[in-house]
PDB file of C-alpha atoms in Angstrom:
ATOM      1  CA  UNK A   1      66.970-153.146  12.992  1.00 52.00           C
ATOM      2  CA  UNK A   2      63.499-151.723  13.104  1.00 57.00           C
ATOM      3  CA  UNK A   3      62.793-148.224  13.008  1.00 71.00           C
ATOM      4  CA  UNK A   4      61.731-146.155  16.051  1.00 77.00           C
ATOM      5  CA  UNK A   5      58.805-145.319  14.359  1.00 77.00           C
ATOM      6  CA  UNK A   6      55.909-146.027  12.152  1.00 86.00           C
ATOM      7  CA  UNK A   7      54.544-143.892   9.759  1.00 88.00           C
ATOM      8  CA  UNK A   8      51.774-144.305   7.821  1.00 89.00           C
ATOM      9  CA  UNK A   9      50.272-143.543   3.955  1.00 92.00           C
ATOM     10  CA  UNK A  10      48.130-140.300   5.659  1.00 92.00           C
ATOM     11  CA  UNK A  11      50.717-139.264   7.178  1.00 91.00           C
ATOM     12  CA  UNK A  12      53.381-138.995   4.120  1.00 91.00           C
ATOM     13  CA  UNK A  13      50.786-137.759   2.329  1.00 91.00           C
ATOM     14  CA  UNK A  14      49.756-134.965   4.661  1.00 91.00           C
ATOM     15  CA  UNK A  15      53.936-134.265   5.449  1.00 91.00           C
ATOM     16  CA  UNK A  16      53.734-133.736   1.847  1.00 90.00           C
ATOM     17  CA  UNK A  17      50.998-131.741   1.425  1.00 90.00           C
ATOM     18  CA  UNK A  18      51.674-129.200   4.021  1.00 90.00           C
ATOM     19  CA  UNK A  19      55.496-128.215   2.485  1.00 86.00           C
ATOM     20  CA  UNK A  20      53.543-128.285  -0.738  1.00 88.00           C
ATOM     21  CA  UNK A  21      51.517-125.662   0.773  1.00 85.00           C
ATOM     22  CA  UNK A  22      53.993-123.748   1.774  1.00 82.00           C
ATOM     23  CA  UNK A  23      57.596-124.255  -0.539  1.00 82.00           C
ATOM     24  CA  UNK A  24      56.250-125.740  -3.984  1.00 83.00           C
ATOM     25  CA  UNK A  25      58.327-129.161  -2.991  1.00 81.00           C
ATOM     26  CA  UNK A  26      57.113-132.049  -4.485  1.00 82.00           C
ATOM     27  CA  UNK A  27      57.249-135.040  -2.320  1.00 82.00           C
ATOM     28  CA  UNK A  28      57.056-138.359  -3.937  1.00 84.00           C
ATOM     29  CA  UNK A  29      57.140-141.665  -2.286  1.00 87.00           C
ATOM     30  CA  UNK A  30      60.731-141.876  -3.264  1.00 84.00           C
ATOM     31  CA  UNK A  31      61.016-139.860  -0.776  1.00 85.00           C
ATOM     32  CA  UNK A  32      59.709-141.611   1.947  1.00 87.00           C
ATOM     33  CA  UNK A  33      63.348-143.002   3.522  1.00 88.00           C
ATOM     34  CA  UNK A  34      64.053-139.075   3.571  1.00 86.00           C
ATOM     35  CA  UNK A  35      60.723-137.748   5.150  1.00 87.00           C
ATOM     36  CA  UNK A  36      61.465-140.299   7.751  1.00 88.00           C
ATOM     37  CA  UNK A  37      65.238-139.832   8.829  1.00 86.00           C
ATOM     38  CA  UNK A  38      64.529-135.404   9.011  1.00 86.00           C
ATOM     39  CA  UNK A  39      61.713-135.659  10.145  1.00 90.00           C
ATOM     40  CA  UNK A  40      62.011-138.715  13.818  1.00 89.00           C
ATOM     41  CA  UNK A  41      64.944-136.400  14.882  1.00 87.00           C
ATOM     42  CA  UNK A  42      62.734-133.995  15.618  1.00 88.00           C
ATOM     43  CA  UNK A  43      60.104-136.539  17.099  1.00 90.00           C
ATOM     44  CA  UNK A  44      62.546-137.940  19.502  1.00 89.00           C
ATOM     45  CA  UNK A  45      63.691-133.705  20.395  1.00 89.00           C
ATOM     46  CA  UNK A  46      59.973-133.512  21.385  1.00 89.00           C
ATOM     47  CA  UNK A  47      59.444-136.912  23.142  1.00 91.00           C
ATOM     48  CA  UNK A  48      56.654-138.095  20.499  1.00 90.00           C
ATOM     49  CA  UNK A  49      55.690-141.308  19.724  1.00 90.00           C
ATOM     50  CA  UNK A  50      54.332-141.070  16.721  1.00 89.00           C
ATOM     51  CA  UNK A  51      54.405-138.990  13.229  1.00 90.00           C
ATOM     52  CA  UNK A  52      50.556-137.662  13.634  1.00 91.00           C
ATOM     53  CA  UNK A  53      51.770-135.556  17.091  1.00 91.00           C
ATOM     54  CA  UNK A  54      53.886-133.458  15.402  1.00 89.00           C
ATOM     55  CA  UNK A  55      51.948-133.262  12.535  1.00 92.00           C
ATOM     56  CA  UNK A  56      49.156-132.016  14.856  1.00 92.00           C
ATOM     57  CA  UNK A  57      51.500-129.427  16.139  1.00 89.00           C
ATOM     58  CA  UNK A  58      52.291-128.155  12.869  1.00 90.00           C
ATOM     59  CA  UNK A  59      47.945-127.691  12.152  1.00 89.00           C
ATOM     60  CA  UNK A  60      47.309-126.245  15.151  1.00 88.00           C
ATOM     61  CA  UNK A  61      49.424-123.095  14.350  1.00 86.00           C
ATOM     62  CA  UNK A  62      50.342-122.096  10.952  1.00 83.00           C
ATOM     63  CA  UNK A  63      52.260-119.436  12.287  1.00 82.00           C
ATOM     64  CA  UNK A  64      54.455-121.206  14.640  1.00 85.00           C
ATOM     65  CA  UNK A  65      58.186-121.229  14.785  1.00 86.00           C
ATOM     66  CA  UNK A  66      57.676-125.011  15.084  1.00 89.00           C
ATOM     67  CA  UNK A  67      56.707-124.492  10.731  1.00 88.00           C
ATOM     68  CA  UNK A  68      60.544-122.287  10.552  1.00 87.00           C
ATOM     69  CA  UNK A  69      62.274-125.902  11.839  1.00 86.00           C
ATOM     70  CA  UNK A  70      59.971-128.337   9.728  1.00 87.00           C
ATOM     71  CA  UNK A  71      61.026-126.314   6.604  1.00 85.00           C
ATOM     72  CA  UNK A  72      64.529-126.867   7.758  1.00 81.00           C
ATOM     73  CA  UNK A  73      64.507-129.992   8.415  1.00 85.00           C
ATOM     74  CA  UNK A  74      62.824-131.283   4.729  1.00 81.00           C
ATOM     75  CA  UNK A  75      64.864-128.971   2.074  1.00 79.00           C
ATOM     76  CA  UNK A  76      67.444-130.396   0.477  1.00 71.00           C
ATOM     77  CA  UNK A  77      71.274-127.720   0.079  1.00 71.00           C
ATOM     78  CA  UNK A  78      74.044-129.679  -2.038  1.00 68.00           C
ATOM     79  CA  UNK A  79      75.835-126.712  -3.483  1.00 79.00           C
ATOM     80  CA  UNK A  80      79.803-126.597  -3.785  1.00 87.00           C
ATOM     81  CA  UNK A  81      82.040-124.064  -4.607  1.00 92.00           C
ATOM     82  CA  UNK A  82      82.233-123.197  -8.524  1.00 93.00           C
ATOM     83  CA  UNK A  83      79.328-125.957  -9.126  1.00 90.00           C
ATOM     84  CA  UNK A  84      78.172-126.421 -13.000  1.00 90.00           C
ATOM     85  CA  UNK A  85      81.847-124.391 -13.227  1.00 91.00           C
ATOM     86  CA  UNK A  86      80.557-123.236 -17.123  1.00 93.00           C
ATOM     87  CA  UNK A  87      78.566-121.242 -15.796  1.00 95.00           C
ATOM     88  CA  UNK A  88      80.862-118.477 -14.224  1.00 96.00           C
ATOM     89  CA  UNK A  89      82.201-117.437 -17.440  1.00 96.00           C
ATOM     90  CA  UNK A  90      79.256-116.979 -18.705  1.00 96.00           C
ATOM     91  CA  UNK A  91      78.305-114.577 -16.020  1.00 97.00           C
ATOM     92  CA  UNK A  92      81.939-112.687 -15.996  1.00 97.00           C
ATOM     93  CA  UNK A  93      81.302-112.035 -19.908  1.00 96.00           C
ATOM     94  CA  UNK A  94      77.576-110.545 -19.216  1.00 97.00           C
ATOM     95  CA  UNK A  95      79.292-108.851 -16.287  1.00 97.00           C
ATOM     96  CA  UNK A  96      82.015-107.146 -17.581  1.00 96.00           C
ATOM     97  CA  UNK A  97      79.546-106.242 -21.064  1.00 95.00           C
ATOM     98  CA  UNK A  98      77.132-104.021 -18.031  1.00 92.00           C
ATOM     99  CA  UNK A  99      80.406-103.163 -15.584  1.00 83.00           C
ATOM    100  CA  UNK A 100      77.590-100.150 -13.843  1.00 88.00           C
ATOM    101  CA  UNK A 101      75.819-101.952 -11.066  1.00 91.00           C
ATOM    102  CA  UNK A 102      76.131-105.018 -11.859  1.00 97.00           C
ATOM    103  CA  UNK A 103      73.661-107.354  -9.105  1.00 97.00           C
ATOM    104  CA  UNK A 104      72.773-110.514  -8.941  1.00 98.00           C
ATOM    105  CA  UNK A 105      69.859-113.179  -6.709  1.00 98.00           C
ATOM    106  CA  UNK A 106      71.158-116.414  -5.248  1.00 97.00           C
ATOM    107  CA  UNK A 107      67.787-117.183  -5.186  1.00 96.00           C
ATOM    108  CA  UNK A 108      69.069-120.355  -3.228  1.00 92.00           C
ATOM    109  CA  UNK A 109      71.783-120.187  -2.023  1.00 94.00           C
ATOM    110  CA  UNK A 110      71.877-122.388   0.802  1.00 91.00           C
ATOM    111  CA  UNK A 111      75.260-122.502   2.858  1.00 92.00           C
ATOM    112  CA  UNK A 112      77.166-119.668   0.606  1.00 94.00           C
ATOM    113  CA  UNK A 113      78.766-121.396  -1.425  1.00 95.00           C
ATOM    114  CA  UNK A 114      77.481-120.182  -4.630  1.00 96.00           C
ATOM    115  CA  UNK A 115      77.308-116.314  -3.910  1.00 97.00           C
ATOM    116  CA  UNK A 116      80.410-117.160  -2.757  1.00 97.00           C
ATOM    117  CA  UNK A 117      81.949-117.552  -6.541  1.00 97.00           C
ATOM    118  CA  UNK A 118      79.547-115.359  -8.361  1.00 98.00           C
ATOM    119  CA  UNK A 119      80.823-112.565  -5.505  1.00 97.00           C
ATOM    120  CA  UNK A 120      84.367-113.818  -6.637  1.00 97.00           C
ATOM    121  CA  UNK A 121      83.785-113.743  -9.837  1.00 97.00           C
ATOM    122  CA  UNK A 122      82.149-110.623 -10.183  1.00 97.00           C
ATOM    123  CA  UNK A 123      85.395-109.303  -8.127  1.00 97.00           C
ATOM    124  CA  UNK A 124      88.214-110.714 -10.840  1.00 97.00           C
ATOM    125  CA  UNK A 125      86.310-109.660 -13.705  1.00 96.00           C
ATOM    126  CA  UNK A 126      84.484-105.345 -11.758  1.00 96.00           C
ATOM    127  CA  UNK A 127      87.095-104.837  -9.158  1.00 94.00           C
ATOM    128  CA  UNK A 128      85.985-105.549  -5.216  1.00 92.00           C
ATOM    129  CA  UNK A 129      82.756-103.425  -4.117  1.00 88.00           C
ATOM    130  CA  UNK A 130      82.371-100.370  -2.732  1.00 85.00           C
ATOM    131  CA  UNK A 131      79.467 -99.093  -2.930  1.00 86.00           C
ATOM    132  CA  UNK A 132      77.749-102.137  -0.698  1.00 88.00           C
ATOM    133  CA  UNK A 133      76.445-105.350  -2.248  1.00 95.00           C
ATOM    134  CA  UNK A 134      76.394-106.622  -5.422  1.00 96.00           C
ATOM    135  CA  UNK A 135      74.898-110.090  -4.891  1.00 98.00           C
ATOM    136  CA  UNK A 136      71.269-110.743  -2.493  1.00 98.00           C
ATOM    137  CA  UNK A 137      71.516-114.269  -1.591  1.00 98.00           C
ATOM    138  CA  UNK A 138      68.473-115.489  -0.622  1.00 97.00           C
ATOM    139  CA  UNK A 139      67.409-119.543   1.228  1.00 95.00           C
ATOM    140  CA  UNK A 140      63.894-120.545   2.637  1.00 92.00           C
ATOM    141  CA  UNK A 141      66.196-122.319   4.934  1.00 92.00           C
ATOM    142  CA  UNK A 142      67.251-120.114   7.901  1.00 93.00           C
ATOM    143  CA  UNK A 143      70.007-122.989   9.467  1.00 91.00           C
ATOM    144  CA  UNK A 144      71.506-122.423   5.499  1.00 92.00           C
ATOM    145  CA  UNK A 145      71.837-119.299   5.749  1.00 94.00           C
ATOM    146  CA  UNK A 146      73.549-119.030   9.555  1.00 95.00           C
ATOM    147  CA  UNK A 147      76.128-120.802   8.222  1.00 93.00           C
ATOM    148  CA  UNK A 148      76.146-118.954   5.078  1.00 95.00           C
ATOM    149  CA  UNK A 149      75.787-115.637   7.274  1.00 95.00           C
ATOM    150  CA  UNK A 150      79.344-116.577   8.881  1.00 94.00           C
ATOM    151  CA  UNK A 151      81.034-117.784   5.850  1.00 95.00           C
ATOM    152  CA  UNK A 152      84.283-120.727   7.180  1.00 95.00           C
ATOM    153  CA  UNK A 153      84.047-123.415   5.627  1.00 94.00           C
ATOM    154  CA  UNK A 154      86.420-126.438   5.495  1.00 91.00           C
ATOM    155  CA  UNK A 155      90.202-126.376   3.515  1.00 92.00           C
ATOM    156  CA  UNK A 156      88.599-128.826   1.749  1.00 89.00           C
ATOM    157  CA  UNK A 157      85.864-127.654   0.211  1.00 91.00           C
ATOM    158  CA  UNK A 158      88.602-124.553  -1.810  1.00 92.00           C
ATOM    159  CA  UNK A 159      90.950-127.335  -2.677  1.00 91.00           C
ATOM    160  CA  UNK A 160      89.399-127.582  -6.147  1.00 89.00           C
ATOM    161  CA  UNK A 161      90.271-123.755  -6.605  1.00 93.00           C
ATOM    162  CA  UNK A 162      93.213-122.329  -7.751  1.00 94.00           C
ATOM    163  CA  UNK A 163      96.308-120.899  -6.054  1.00 94.00           C
ATOM    164  CA  UNK A 164      95.479-117.399  -6.754  1.00 96.00           C
ATOM    165  CA  UNK A 165      91.714-117.998  -5.545  1.00 96.00           C
ATOM    166  CA  UNK A 166      92.686-119.297  -2.761  1.00 96.00           C
ATOM    167  CA  UNK A 167      95.164-116.617  -1.607  1.00 96.00           C
ATOM    168  CA  UNK A 168      93.342-114.024  -2.674  1.00 96.00           C
ATOM    169  CA  UNK A 169      90.326-114.673  -1.252  1.00 97.00           C
ATOM    170  CA  UNK A 170      90.311-116.738   1.675  1.00 96.00           C
ATOM    171  CA  UNK A 171      91.580-116.469   4.967  1.00 95.00           C
ATOM    172  CA  UNK A 172      93.228-119.862   6.365  1.00 92.00           C
ATOM    173  CA  UNK A 173      92.440-120.707  10.425  1.00 87.00           C
ATOM    174  CA  UNK A 174      95.539-121.784  12.807  1.00 84.00           C
ATOM    175  CA  UNK A 175      95.222-123.796  16.921  1.00 86.00           C
ATOM    176  CA  UNK A 176      91.938-125.012  16.467  1.00 84.00           C
ATOM    177  CA  UNK A 177      91.027-123.334  13.346  1.00 84.00           C
ATOM    178  CA  UNK A 178      93.494-125.279  11.678  1.00 86.00           C
ATOM    179  CA  UNK A 179      91.185-126.927   8.936  1.00 88.00           C
ATOM    180  CA  UNK A 180      88.934-123.952   8.483  1.00 93.00           C
ATOM    181  CA  UNK A 181      89.126-120.557   5.996  1.00 95.00           C
ATOM    182  CA  UNK A 182      87.289-118.144   6.238  1.00 96.00           C
ATOM    183  CA  UNK A 183      85.984-115.833   2.967  1.00 96.00           C
ATOM    184  CA  UNK A 184      87.891-112.407   2.693  1.00 96.00           C
ATOM    185  CA  UNK A 185      85.507-110.024   4.342  1.00 95.00           C
ATOM    186  CA  UNK A 186      85.430-107.562   1.313  1.00 94.00           C
ATOM    187  CA  UNK A 187      83.826-110.659  -0.045  1.00 95.00           C
ATOM    188  CA  UNK A 188      81.824-110.989   2.261  1.00 95.00           C
ATOM    189  CA  UNK A 189      80.845-107.675   2.243  1.00 95.00           C
ATOM    190  CA  UNK A 190      79.738-108.011  -1.209  1.00 96.00           C
ATOM    191  CA  UNK A 191      76.489-109.992  -0.016  1.00 97.00           C
ATOM    192  CA  UNK A 192      73.328-109.489   1.828  1.00 97.00           C
ATOM    193  CA  UNK A 193      71.675-112.285   3.156  1.00 97.00           C
ATOM    194  CA  UNK A 194      68.173-112.778   3.943  1.00 97.00           C
ATOM    195  CA  UNK A 195      66.010-116.013   4.291  1.00 96.00           C
ATOM    196  CA  UNK A 196      63.546-115.753   1.113  1.00 96.00           C
ATOM    197  CA  UNK A 197      60.087-118.652  -0.186  1.00 94.00           C
ATOM    198  CA  UNK A 198      60.427-118.168  -3.551  1.00 94.00           C
ATOM    199  CA  UNK A 199      55.887-119.400  -2.665  1.00 92.00           C
ATOM    200  CA  UNK A 200      55.754-115.756  -0.380  1.00 93.00           C
ATOM    201  CA  UNK A 201      53.265-112.901  -2.105  1.00 93.00           C
ATOM    202  CA  UNK A 202      56.020-110.803  -2.263  1.00 94.00           C
ATOM    203  CA  UNK A 203      60.324-111.358  -2.806  1.00 96.00           C
ATOM    204  CA  UNK A 204      62.121-109.036  -0.091  1.00 95.00           C
ATOM    205  CA  UNK A 205      64.828-108.499  -2.785  1.00 97.00           C
ATOM    206  CA  UNK A 206      66.072-105.065  -4.619  1.00 96.00           C
ATOM    207  CA  UNK A 207      64.953-106.068  -8.470  1.00 91.00           C
ATOM    208  CA  UNK A 208      65.296-105.934 -11.043  1.00 96.00           C
ATOM    209  CA  UNK A 209      68.730-107.882 -11.548  1.00 98.00           C
ATOM    210  CA  UNK A 210      71.617-108.764 -14.426  1.00 97.00           C
ATOM    211  CA  UNK A 211      71.279-112.136 -12.987  1.00 98.00           C
ATOM    212  CA  UNK A 212      69.185-114.827 -11.684  1.00 98.00           C
ATOM    213  CA  UNK A 213      70.425-118.286  -9.821  1.00 97.00           C
ATOM    214  CA  UNK A 214      67.966-120.597  -9.137  1.00 94.00           C
ATOM    215  CA  UNK A 215      69.398-123.995  -9.743  1.00 91.00           C
ATOM    216  CA  UNK A 216      68.447-127.700  -9.539  1.00 84.00           C
ATOM    217  CA  UNK A 217      65.231-126.226  -7.596  1.00 86.00           C
ATOM    218  CA  UNK A 218      62.743-126.100 -10.368  1.00 86.00           C
ATOM    219  CA  UNK A 219      63.159-130.011 -10.580  1.00 83.00           C
ATOM    220  CA  UNK A 220      61.114-130.032  -6.477  1.00 83.00           C
ATOM    221  CA  UNK A 221      58.434-128.414  -7.545  1.00 88.00           C
ATOM    222  CA  UNK A 222      55.784-128.971 -10.403  1.00 89.00           C
ATOM    223  CA  UNK A 223      54.650-127.372 -13.354  1.00 89.00           C
ATOM    224  CA  UNK A 224      52.090-125.458 -11.634  1.00 91.00           C
ATOM    225  CA  UNK A 225      54.895-123.810  -9.856  1.00 91.00           C
ATOM    226  CA  UNK A 226      57.921-123.425 -12.099  1.00 90.00           C
ATOM    227  CA  UNK A 227      55.784-122.328 -14.581  1.00 91.00           C
ATOM    228  CA  UNK A 228      54.849-119.255 -12.084  1.00 93.00           C
ATOM    229  CA  UNK A 229      58.089-118.162 -10.664  1.00 92.00           C
ATOM    230  CA  UNK A 230      59.958-118.076 -13.535  1.00 93.00           C
ATOM    231  CA  UNK A 231      56.529-115.513 -14.598  1.00 93.00           C
ATOM    232  CA  UNK A 232      57.868-113.728 -11.395  1.00 95.00           C
ATOM    233  CA  UNK A 233      61.483-113.923 -12.739  1.00 95.00           C
ATOM    234  CA  UNK A 234      61.467-112.427 -15.753  1.00 93.00           C
ATOM    235  CA  UNK A 235      59.380-109.451 -14.062  1.00 94.00           C
ATOM    236  CA  UNK A 236      62.765-109.780 -11.799  1.00 96.00           C
ATOM    237  CA  UNK A 237      65.248-109.607 -14.582  1.00 96.00           C
ATOM    238  CA  UNK A 238      66.689-106.492 -16.785  1.00 95.00           C
ATOM    239  CA  UNK A 239      66.752-107.382 -20.564  1.00 93.00           C
ATOM    240  CA  UNK A 240      68.600-109.116 -22.012  1.00 94.00           C
ATOM    241  CA  UNK A 241      69.361-110.594 -18.354  1.00 96.00           C
ATOM    242  CA  UNK A 242      70.787-113.869 -17.338  1.00 97.00           C
ATOM    243  CA  UNK A 243      68.598-116.765 -15.671  1.00 96.00           C
ATOM    244  CA  UNK A 244      71.042-119.470 -14.476  1.00 96.00           C
ATOM    245  CA  UNK A 245      69.033-122.948 -13.973  1.00 90.00           C
ATOM    246  CA  UNK A 246      70.106-126.590 -13.193  1.00 83.00           C
ATOM    247  CA  UNK A 247      71.583-129.387 -15.691  1.00 74.00           C
ATOM    248  CA  UNK A 248      68.126-130.879 -15.780  1.00 71.00           C
ATOM    249  CA  UNK A 249      66.462-127.864 -15.730  1.00 75.00           C
ATOM    250  CA  UNK A 250      64.730-126.703 -18.683  1.00 79.00           C
ATOM    251  CA  UNK A 251      63.561-123.427 -18.862  1.00 84.00           C
ATOM    252  CA  UNK A 252      62.204-123.110 -22.452  1.00 78.00           C
ATOM    253  CA  UNK A 253      60.351-125.183 -22.668  1.00 81.00           C
ATOM    254  CA  UNK A 254      57.913-123.046 -19.456  1.00 83.00           C
ATOM    255  CA  UNK A 255      58.262-119.773 -20.495  1.00 83.00           C
ATOM    256  CA  UNK A 256      59.312-118.833 -24.095  1.00 85.00           C
ATOM    257  CA  UNK A 257      60.866-114.578 -22.138  1.00 89.00           C
ATOM    258  CA  UNK A 258      63.656-116.731 -22.222  1.00 91.00           C
ATOM    259  CA  UNK A 259      66.418-118.117 -24.530  1.00 91.00           C
ATOM    260  CA  UNK A 260      68.783-120.290 -24.440  1.00 89.00           C
ATOM    261  CA  UNK A 261      72.388-119.033 -24.405  1.00 90.00           C
ATOM    262  CA  UNK A 262      74.174-121.592 -23.439  1.00 84.00           C
ATOM    263  CA  UNK A 263      75.019-124.523 -21.203  1.00 85.00           C
ATOM    264  CA  UNK A 264      70.925-124.040 -18.177  1.00 91.00           C
ATOM    265  CA  UNK A 265      72.021-120.844 -19.243  1.00 94.00           C
ATOM    266  CA  UNK A 266      69.130-118.590 -20.424  1.00 94.00           C
ATOM    267  CA  UNK A 267      67.954-114.929 -21.767  1.00 94.00           C
ATOM    268  CA  UNK A 268      65.605-112.492 -21.072  1.00 94.00           C
ATOM    269  CA  UNK A 269      64.732-111.531 -24.681  1.00 83.00           C
ATOM    270  CA  UNK A 270      65.379-107.668 -24.557  1.00 58.00           C
ATOM    271  CA  UNK A 271      61.907-106.318 -25.012  1.00 55.00           C
ATOM    272  CA  UNK A 272      60.328-108.057 -22.589  1.00 46.00           C
ATOM    273  CA  UNK A 273      60.335-105.547 -19.255  1.00 43.00           C
TER     274      UNK A 273
END
């Protein structure tokens, strides 16, 4: 089947330059089909016939609303409840050792499954939060944040959870909402959602944190960007704080302020600021 549009080498390279400038994401050639399919929908919505027409809109207004549409289309969101389950017992033990004022930053929260999982784990260890949010959840993609804010998921999304967790933390939909579940208000209240670009000069989150989750994000950055973000993370963690990374990310090779605590869990040295 013939494609509706043609994406030239120059256009693909320019798309790569623009997304790198705004988000730090590095596009390799094997992502060409992904870029085509995600952006071709936007081209159709504008009635464009060439990718260069869309690029002209982005380049004409460096602060225009189309940039957020572009970023939302180009970011990848793959998540689930209690994904990388080995992380959560480590989080529980760490929280139990510190308890008072324990705060976590979910820096790529996607549609909310990760911060909800963190909130459930902390509720089980520390009890229900009565002093406002204990998890700050951010993402560069405003579309996924809107989904996270609603806190509504398919019932199949929580099939792997225990019956106790399903009963205690979710409400089942009825009627038109049959087959859906909603996170309970006390868990939702423990999470503060807001948009944030990790490449921004200022991170509007109230550090320092006891733990930061940044899982399967670094793989989209080059070494220079990885090094910069890890340096900033080290300054956003309390001494002995934890950084939870993705399964294919090795933090200690980039920043020696961290030491490996467990499988893809890193601890900030106590003598670091």
